[in-house]
Tab-separated table of C-alpha atoms and ligand atoms in Angstrom:
chain	number	residue	atom	x	y	z
A	1	MET	CA	107.073	90.685	75.289
A	2	VAL	CA	107.341	92.364	78.702
A	3	PHE	CA	110.315	94.740	78.857
A	4	LEU	CA	112.548	93.976	81.865
A	5	THR	CA	115.267	96.190	83.319
A	6	ARG	CA	118.703	94.639	83.825
A	7	LYS	CA	117.995	94.120	87.532
A	8	GLU	CA	114.665	92.423	86.754
A	9	GLU	CA	116.445	90.129	84.253
A	10	GLU	CA	118.917	89.185	87.000
A	11	VAL	CA	116.094	88.463	89.436
A	12	LEU	CA	114.441	86.263	86.806
A	13	LYS	CA	117.716	84.366	86.228
A	14	GLY	CA	117.966	83.567	89.909
A	15	ASP	CA	120.772	85.952	90.908
A	16	TYR	CA	118.649	87.101	93.872
A	17	GLY	CA	117.594	83.654	95.020
A	18	PRO	CA	114.977	81.088	94.002
A	19	ALA	CA	111.977	82.745	95.703
A	20	ASN	CA	112.519	86.036	93.893
A	21	ALA	CA	113.067	84.170	90.614
A	22	LEU	CA	109.834	82.216	91.007
A	23	ALA	CA	107.852	85.329	91.902
A	24	MET	CA	109.328	87.182	88.919
A	25	LYS	CA	108.534	84.274	86.615
A	26	LEU	CA	104.869	84.378	87.675
A	27	LEU	CA	104.623	88.120	87.090
A	28	VAL	CA	106.336	87.986	83.691
A	29	ALA	CA	104.007	85.175	82.601
A	30	LEU	CA	101.002	87.219	83.727
A	31	GLY	CA	102.372	90.286	81.957
A	32	GLU	CA	102.759	88.309	78.750
A	33	VAL	CA	99.179	87.036	78.892
A	34	PHE	CA	97.874	90.596	79.256
A	35	GLU	CA	100.475	92.140	76.896
A	36	ALA	CA	101.896	94.408	79.597
A	37	GLU	CA	104.625	96.647	78.288
A	38	ARG	CA	106.680	96.528	81.524
A	39	LEU	CA	106.548	96.006	85.278
A	40	ILE	CA	105.805	98.848	87.688
A	41	LYS	CA	106.602	99.366	91.377
A	42	ILE	CA	103.794	98.908	93.877
A	43	LYS	CA	103.232	100.642	97.206
A	44	SER	CA	101.476	97.735	98.862
A	45	ALA	CA	100.147	94.224	98.394
A	46	GLN	CA	97.204	92.380	99.917
A	47	VAL	CA	97.172	88.601	99.680
A	48	SER	CA	94.083	86.350	99.705
A	49	GLY	CA	93.894	82.550	100.026
A	50	ILE	CA	94.936	82.436	103.692
A	51	SER	CA	92.385	80.091	105.213
A	52	TYR	CA	93.450	76.477	105.570
A	53	LYS	CA	89.831	75.572	104.842
A	54	ASN	CA	90.198	77.088	101.352
A	55	ILE	CA	93.776	76.299	100.371
A	56	GLY	CA	94.366	72.982	102.162
A	57	ASP	CA	97.738	71.220	102.229
A	58	ILE	CA	98.666	72.228	98.678
A	59	GLY	CA	98.333	75.932	99.488
A	60	LEU	CA	100.103	75.496	102.823
A	61	GLY	CA	102.966	73.696	101.051
A	62	PHE	CA	103.323	76.473	98.439
A	63	ILE	CA	103.477	79.226	101.085
A	64	GLU	CA	105.906	77.283	103.306
A	65	ASP	CA	108.133	76.480	100.306
A	66	LEU	CA	108.349	80.165	99.415
A	67	SER	CA	109.181	81.006	103.009
A	68	ARG	CA	111.897	78.276	103.156
A	69	MET	CA	113.343	79.571	99.898
A	70	GLY	CA	113.965	82.866	101.707
A	71	ALA	CA	111.100	84.956	100.260
A	72	LYS	CA	110.819	88.390	101.892
A	73	ALA	CA	108.158	90.993	101.160
A	74	LYS	CA	109.536	94.130	99.507
A	75	ALA	CA	106.230	95.996	99.641
A	76	HIS	CA	104.056	96.611	102.705
A	77	THR	CA	101.817	93.535	102.629
A	78	THR	CA	98.762	92.457	104.575
A	79	ILE	CA	96.746	89.251	104.371
A	80	ASN	CA	93.085	88.279	104.159
A	81	PRO	CA	91.087	86.565	106.937
A	82	ALA	CA	92.251	83.131	108.065
A	83	GLY	CA	90.120	80.098	108.958
A	84	MET	CA	89.852	81.016	112.638
A	85	ASP	CA	90.379	83.666	115.278
A	86	LEU	CA	94.102	83.140	115.872
A	87	LYS	CA	93.727	83.411	119.647
A	88	ARG	CA	90.158	82.330	120.449
A	89	TRP	CA	89.856	79.317	118.147
A	90	ARG	CA	89.352	76.879	121.034
A	91	GLU	CA	86.425	78.937	122.318
A	92	LEU	CA	84.776	78.537	118.897
A	93	GLY	CA	85.273	74.777	118.830
A	94	ILE	CA	87.843	74.686	116.020
A	95	GLY	CA	89.767	71.394	116.050
A	96	GLU	CA	93.457	71.116	117.029
A	97	ALA	CA	94.523	69.678	113.645
A	98	PHE	CA	92.916	72.512	111.685
A	99	ALA	CA	94.348	75.115	114.054
A	100	ARG	CA	97.879	73.693	113.774
A	101	LYS	CA	97.824	73.919	109.973
A	102	GLN	CA	96.306	77.408	110.043
A	103	LEU	CA	98.998	78.620	112.441
A	104	GLN	CA	101.677	77.120	110.152
A	105	ILE	CA	100.322	79.253	107.280
A	106	ILE	CA	100.392	82.387	109.440
A	107	SER	CA	103.911	81.624	110.654
A	108	ALA	CA	105.173	81.218	107.055
A	109	PHE	CA	103.748	84.646	106.154
A	110	ASP	CA	105.271	86.132	109.278
A	111	LYS	CA	108.715	84.798	108.298
A	112	MET	CA	108.335	86.532	104.942
A	113	GLY	CA	107.924	89.876	106.743
A	114	ILE	CA	104.221	90.073	105.895
A	115	GLU	CA	101.855	91.756	108.359
A	116	THR	CA	99.631	88.950	109.630
A	117	SER	CA	96.689	91.211	110.289
A	118	CYS	CA	94.176	88.834	108.604
A	119	THR	CA	91.539	91.269	107.447
A	120	CYS	CA	89.588	92.049	104.295
A	121	THR	CA	89.438	95.738	105.281
A	122	PRO	CA	93.157	96.589	105.458
A	123	TYR	CA	92.243	100.127	104.381
A	124	LEU	CA	90.804	100.553	107.915
A	125	THR	CA	93.929	99.249	109.620
A	126	GLY	CA	96.867	101.122	108.110
A	127	ASN	CA	97.280	99.624	104.604
A	128	LYS	CA	95.534	102.604	103.028
A	129	PRO	CA	96.972	103.567	99.638
A	130	ARG	CA	96.738	107.128	98.360
A	131	ARG	CA	95.037	108.249	95.183
A	132	GLY	CA	96.969	107.265	92.046
A	133	GLU	CA	99.290	104.805	93.822
A	134	HIS	CA	99.802	101.395	92.204
A	135	VAL	CA	99.122	98.390	94.446
A	136	ALA	CA	98.537	94.650	93.991
A	137	TRP	CA	95.535	93.548	96.023
A	138	ALA	CA	93.653	90.287	95.895
A	139	GLU	CA	90.626	90.469	98.195
A	140	SER	CA	87.840	91.293	95.738
A	141	SER	CA	85.780	93.570	98.021
A	142	ALA	CA	88.892	95.498	99.051
A	143	VAL	CA	89.958	95.786	95.390
A	144	VAL	CA	86.720	97.639	94.581
A	145	PHE	CA	87.160	99.873	97.643
A	146	VAL	CA	90.784	100.729	96.977
A	147	ASN	CA	90.229	101.409	93.264
A	148	SER	CA	86.947	103.260	93.578
A	149	VAL	CA	86.826	105.029	96.938
A	150	LEU	CA	90.545	105.667	97.458
A	151	GLY	CA	91.409	106.099	93.775
A	152	ALA	CA	94.500	103.866	93.990
A	153	LYS	CA	95.128	101.410	91.135
A	154	THR	CA	95.040	97.644	91.234
A	155	ASN	CA	93.881	94.721	89.170
A	156	ARG	CA	91.872	91.993	90.850
A	157	GLU	CA	94.838	89.771	91.631
A	158	GLY	CA	94.802	86.080	92.448
A	159	GLY	CA	96.352	85.186	95.828
A	160	PRO	CA	99.646	83.705	94.467
A	161	LEU	CA	100.136	86.659	92.099
A	162	ALA	CA	99.558	89.197	94.857
A	163	LEU	CA	102.167	87.266	96.860
A	164	ALA	CA	104.585	87.378	93.896
A	165	SER	CA	104.037	91.156	93.796
A	166	ALA	CA	104.638	91.402	97.548
A	167	ILE	CA	107.989	89.578	97.146
A	168	THR	CA	109.234	91.529	94.114
A	169	GLY	CA	107.527	94.856	94.868
A	170	LEU	CA	106.310	94.833	91.251
A	171	THR	CA	103.253	94.183	89.106
A	172	PRO	CA	102.705	94.134	85.331
A	173	LEU	CA	101.406	97.383	83.822
A	174	TYR	CA	98.013	96.493	82.380
A	175	GLY	CA	94.285	96.664	83.181
A	176	TYR	CA	93.226	99.076	85.915
A	177	HIS	CA	96.757	100.452	86.256
A	178	LEU	CA	96.103	102.238	82.942
A	179	GLU	CA	93.932	105.379	82.853
A	180	THR	CA	92.255	104.223	79.635
A	181	GLU	CA	90.905	101.081	81.362
A	182	ARG	CA	89.412	103.046	84.253
A	183	LYS	CA	86.749	104.815	82.211
A	184	PRO	CA	83.121	103.978	83.069
A	185	THR	CA	81.337	101.549	80.754
A	186	HIS	CA	77.773	101.536	82.162
A	187	LEU	CA	75.648	104.233	83.773
A	188	ILE	CA	73.603	102.821	86.647
A	189	LYS	CA	70.747	105.121	87.534
A	190	VAL	CA	69.564	104.378	91.060
A	191	GLU	CA	65.911	105.367	91.066
A	192	MET	CA	65.224	105.373	94.834
A	193	PRO	CA	66.924	106.397	98.078
A	194	LEU	CA	69.028	103.620	99.624
A	195	SER	CA	70.223	103.292	103.165
A	196	GLY	CA	72.217	100.761	105.157
A	197	GLY	CA	74.775	98.123	104.254
A	198	LEU	CA	72.250	95.504	103.138
A	199	GLU	CA	70.649	97.723	100.492
A	200	TYR	CA	74.040	98.880	99.189
A	201	SER	CA	75.256	95.301	99.185
A	202	ALA	CA	72.184	94.230	97.187
A	203	LEU	CA	72.686	97.108	94.753
A	204	GLY	CA	76.271	95.979	94.120
A	205	TYR	CA	75.240	92.346	93.793
A	206	THR	CA	72.439	93.198	91.318
A	207	VAL	CA	74.734	95.294	89.125
A	208	GLY	CA	77.620	92.777	89.243
A	209	LYS	CA	75.269	89.978	88.263
A	210	THR	CA	73.635	91.721	85.338
A	211	SER	CA	76.646	93.566	83.965
A	212	GLY	CA	79.528	91.112	84.513
A	213	LYS	CA	82.964	92.684	83.971
A	214	CYS	CA	82.311	96.395	83.661
A	215	VAL	CA	83.149	99.734	85.236
A	216	PRO	CA	79.806	100.997	86.563
A	217	PHE	CA	79.145	104.685	87.069
A	218	PHE	CA	76.436	105.146	89.723
A	219	VAL	CA	74.153	108.148	89.564
A	220	GLY	CA	71.564	108.923	92.239
A	221	LEU	CA	73.433	107.735	95.366
A	222	LYS	CA	73.302	110.326	98.118
A	223	LYS	CA	76.387	110.561	100.337
A	224	PRO	CA	76.960	106.861	101.147
A	225	THR	CA	78.754	106.180	104.423
A	226	LEU	CA	82.051	104.267	104.593
A	227	GLU	CA	80.109	101.189	105.724
A	228	GLU	CA	77.733	101.473	102.758
A	229	LEU	CA	80.656	101.884	100.356
A	230	LYS	CA	82.408	98.767	101.660
A	231	ALA	CA	79.134	96.838	101.358
A	232	LEU	CA	78.612	98.075	97.796
A	233	GLY	CA	82.121	96.950	96.800
A	234	ALA	CA	81.661	93.497	98.302
A	235	GLY	CA	78.336	93.066	96.495
A	236	LEU	CA	79.768	94.177	93.159
A	237	ALA	CA	82.716	91.810	93.482
A	238	ALA	CA	80.728	88.780	94.670
A	239	SER	CA	78.316	88.353	91.773
A	240	GLY	CA	80.486	89.538	88.903
A	241	SER	CA	84.050	90.484	88.212
A	242	VAL	CA	83.781	94.190	88.922
A	243	ALA	CA	86.988	95.699	90.309
A	244	LEU	CA	86.283	99.410	89.935
A	245	ALA	CA	83.178	101.591	90.136
A	246	HIS	CA	82.622	105.329	90.099
A	247	ILE	CA	79.937	107.236	91.974
A	248	ASP	CA	78.701	110.589	90.767
A	249	LYS	CA	79.898	113.421	93.051
A	250	VAL	CA	81.336	110.884	95.561
A	251	THR	CA	84.400	108.949	94.381
A	252	PRO	CA	87.533	110.762	93.178
A	253	GLU	CA	87.224	109.719	89.529
A	254	GLY	CA	83.396	109.816	89.626
A	255	ARG	CA	83.559	113.547	90.355
A	256	LYS	CA	85.392	114.136	87.078
A	257	ILE	CA	83.167	112.347	84.582
A	258	SER	CA	81.875	114.884	82.056
A	259	GLU	CA	78.326	115.219	80.746
A	260	LYS	CA	79.635	114.223	77.307
A	261	GLU	CA	81.100	110.988	78.706
A	262	LYS	CA	77.857	110.242	80.576
A	263	ALA	CA	75.836	110.652	77.387
A	264	HIS	CA	77.810	107.867	75.674
A	265	LEU	CA	77.339	105.220	78.361
A	266	ASP	CA	74.841	102.342	78.209
A	267	LYS	CA	72.152	103.160	80.767
A	268	PHE	CA	70.614	100.769	83.297
A	269	PRO	CA	67.948	101.872	85.775
A	270	ILE	CA	67.824	100.095	89.143
A	271	GLU	CA	64.533	100.122	90.988
A	272	GLU	CA	63.452	99.166	94.481
A	273	SER	CA	62.030	95.894	93.130
A	274	ASP	CA	65.488	94.875	91.756
A	275	ILE	CA	67.027	95.282	95.213
A	276	GLN	CA	64.234	93.367	96.959
A	277	GLU	CA	64.401	90.583	94.363
A	278	THR	CA	68.143	90.127	94.976
A	279	ILE	CA	67.594	89.922	98.743
A	280	GLN	CA	64.772	87.397	98.329
A	281	ARG	CA	66.741	85.263	95.867
A	282	LEU	CA	69.768	85.009	98.157
A	283	SER	CA	67.699	84.193	101.258
A	284	THR	CA	67.360	80.433	101.136
A	285	GLU	CA	66.020	79.533	104.575
A	286	ASP	CA	64.000	80.895	107.466
A	287	LYS	CA	65.518	78.661	110.152
A	288	PHE	CA	68.863	79.669	111.582
A	289	ASP	CA	70.888	79.397	114.775
A	290	LEU	CA	73.801	81.733	114.111
A	291	VAL	CA	73.843	85.449	113.300
A	292	CYS	CA	77.030	86.749	111.665
A	293	LEU	CA	77.887	90.373	110.982
A	294	GLY	CA	81.066	91.747	109.457
A	295	CYS	CA	81.310	90.898	105.760
A	296	PRO	CA	83.451	92.848	104.963
A	297	HIS	CA	84.937	93.131	108.446
A	298	CYS	CA	83.069	95.459	110.822
A	299	SER	CA	84.248	99.041	111.136
A	300	LEU	CA	84.531	100.789	114.505
A	301	GLU	CA	81.237	102.529	113.765
A	302	GLU	CA	79.494	99.187	113.262
A	303	LEU	CA	80.812	97.848	116.569
A	304	LYS	CA	79.656	101.043	118.255
A	305	LYS	CA	76.199	100.553	116.739
A	306	ALA	CA	76.104	96.896	117.845
A	307	ALA	CA	77.109	97.867	121.394
A	308	LYS	CA	74.275	100.395	121.510
A	309	LEU	CA	71.660	97.997	120.098
A	310	LEU	CA	72.708	95.218	122.462
A	311	SER	CA	73.192	97.300	125.580
A	312	GLY	CA	71.747	95.614	128.678
A	313	LYS	CA	70.343	92.611	126.756
A	314	LYS	CA	71.209	88.903	126.453
A	315	VAL	CA	71.470	87.040	123.145
A	316	LYS	CA	69.345	83.931	122.674
A	317	LYS	CA	71.179	82.734	119.560
A	318	ARG	CA	74.867	82.809	118.765
A	319	LEU	CA	75.839	86.268	117.503
A	320	TRP	CA	79.347	86.697	116.051
A	321	LEU	CA	80.741	89.994	114.832
A	322	PHE	CA	83.850	89.726	112.665
A	323	THR	CA	86.442	92.471	112.505
A	324	SER	CA	90.174	93.085	112.309
A	325	GLU	CA	92.425	92.857	115.341
A	326	TYR	CA	93.196	96.555	114.906
A	327	VAL	CA	89.535	97.635	115.009
A	328	ARG	CA	88.798	95.220	117.864
A	329	LYS	CA	91.567	96.846	119.923
A	330	LEU	CA	90.126	100.308	119.292
A	331	ALA	CA	86.631	99.044	120.130
A	332	THR	CA	87.971	97.451	123.322
A	333	LYS	CA	89.485	100.771	124.441
A	334	LEU	CA	86.180	102.512	123.835
A	335	GLY	CA	84.235	99.895	125.822
A	336	TYR	CA	82.206	98.545	122.854
A	337	VAL	CA	83.627	95.012	122.997
A	338	LYS	CA	82.835	94.664	126.693
A	339	LYS	CA	79.257	95.849	126.131
A	340	ILE	CA	78.778	93.438	123.203
A	341	GLU	CA	80.358	90.412	124.857
A	342	LYS	CA	78.461	90.969	128.115
A	343	THR	CA	75.339	89.963	126.168
A	344	GLY	CA	76.869	86.604	125.182
A	345	ALA	CA	77.791	87.758	121.638
A	346	LEU	CA	81.416	87.456	120.431
A	347	VAL	CA	83.636	89.977	118.664
A	348	LEU	CA	86.060	87.861	116.668
A	349	ASN	CA	89.055	88.867	114.620
A	350	ASP	CA	91.337	87.357	111.945
A	351	THR	CA	88.508	85.353	110.315
A	352	CYS	CA	84.972	85.455	108.911
A	353	MET	CA	81.785	83.424	108.454
A	354	VAL	CA	82.807	82.289	104.955
A	355	VAL	CA	86.429	81.213	105.381
A	356	SER	CA	86.083	79.567	108.812
A	357	PRO	CA	84.634	76.047	109.069
A	358	ILE	CA	81.310	77.121	110.637
A	359	GLU	CA	79.655	74.051	109.100
A	360	GLU	CA	81.655	71.947	111.582
A	361	LEU	CA	80.545	73.969	114.604
A	362	GLY	CA	76.983	72.668	114.914
A	363	VAL	CA	75.462	75.438	112.818
A	364	ASN	CA	72.293	74.773	110.793
A	365	GLY	CA	71.506	78.144	109.245
A	366	VAL	CA	72.993	81.647	109.285
A	367	VAL	CA	71.615	85.185	109.251
A	368	VAL	CA	73.887	87.699	107.514
A	369	ASN	CA	73.533	91.289	106.345
A	370	SER	CA	75.824	90.898	103.334
A	371	CYS	CA	75.028	89.603	99.844
A	372	LYS	CA	78.658	88.470	99.532
A	373	ALA	CA	78.313	86.240	102.594
A	374	ALA	CA	74.895	85.054	101.392
A	375	HIS	CA	76.422	84.212	98.006
A	376	TYR	CA	79.315	82.145	99.398
A	377	ILE	CA	78.013	80.484	102.585
A	378	PRO	CA	75.754	77.960	100.776
A	379	SER	CA	78.613	76.816	98.501
A	380	THR	CA	81.597	76.991	100.871
A	381	CYS	CA	79.853	75.925	104.107
A	382	GLY	CA	76.843	74.044	102.689
A	383	LEU	CA	74.511	76.073	104.937
A	384	PRO	CA	71.347	78.029	104.168
A	385	VAL	CA	71.269	81.778	104.795
A	386	LYS	CA	68.815	84.541	105.500
A	387	LEU	CA	69.525	88.168	104.661
A	388	LYS	CA	68.537	90.872	107.135
A	389	SER	CA	69.705	94.416	107.806
A	390	PHE	CA	72.338	95.026	110.513
A	391	GLU	CA	69.687	96.137	113.011
A	392	GLU	CA	67.286	93.278	112.170
A	393	SER	CA	70.106	90.735	112.460
A	394	ILE	CA	70.863	91.908	115.976
A	395	ARG	CA	67.161	91.753	116.863
A	396	GLU	CA	67.029	88.176	115.492
A	397	ALA	CA	69.828	87.157	117.851
A	398	LEU	CA	67.831	88.463	120.803
A	399	ILE	CA	64.652	86.405	120.221
B	401	F3S	FE1	85.707	89.595	104.113
B	401	F3S	FE2	85.036	87.105	104.476
B	401	F3S	FE3	83.305	88.804	103.480
B	401	F3S	S1	86.933	87.824	103.658
B	401	F3S	S2	84.509	90.316	102.398
B	401	F3S	S3	84.205	88.870	105.536
B	401	F3S	S4	83.639	86.723	102.813
């Protein structure tokens, strides 16, 4: 039985309105399933299940009902990518009916006081929890990043539960909120040097697939960049149910794992051939007419790199780079967006290649540099994919 304070009991009874009562009911039910002792306050929430393509009318109805019932976010809350760029959807060929429904979803979140930033990298746009803080995040790649790289604490929430946490400012105390659950379970010895988002993404995907729900401890990774860390998290989360990983001498908790602890872990070596096999297995087609980068959403550094690689050239195939509105604004100020778009490529925000209806935009095959995108595009868009590095993907768009 989850212990509730008097105030929490009152919320559950409905004394603070029906939206708060419903949100509290969801959290108490979740707490009971996982035998949480009590609820704890969160610093922030991040809600997934935003795209109309994914949630349809049922999801739209649920979010609008909560908004009509007077739900208001108590914690700083951001949301995942939507089904379209909220401003440039016409340019992409998104239909009016789809756009209307998508904008209704965004408007309902806005009325709840939720930041409608629509990104899977909120940690690059101001929703950046500190080490040890409890949060309730739903986007799986961001969950790995926030737990592992930032050292904050979250379970891998479902969209409606993250929304319930946003409304109440609470989450049940269980899972990765507890120190005991954050200990590494597997030691992953990386036997070769890795570089670039694609290789890190494939490493994560390989480990997630073979180890399932675990807390990997990576040994042998040399100073990964922020972009490589976000790619690793997305890979880990896409193929398995990993929510937390430690990296020797890199992540805050990874730096503290003792030799004695290491000695007790199951050990798994990862070789170059494992990485290449993952890339080959996820690449289903050689023909493509769209190149998409930004899964997870591009950082400023990635847009800078794209601007440099594209400088003075013209794209021959559609090239779309997905990012957050926040990063796009910074990149605009620095001149990167102008340089990229001058080539015919687009820098889009609020959405991505998986949650937007690209299958309805005359696309036959997609090049991506992310194992997460390669994992989901065939099932959610029904399109074949080819995996290439960031640099190779840009080159592919130019020929
Ligand atoms: Fe983000 Fe879409 Fe990839 S939400 S992690 S860009 S599938």
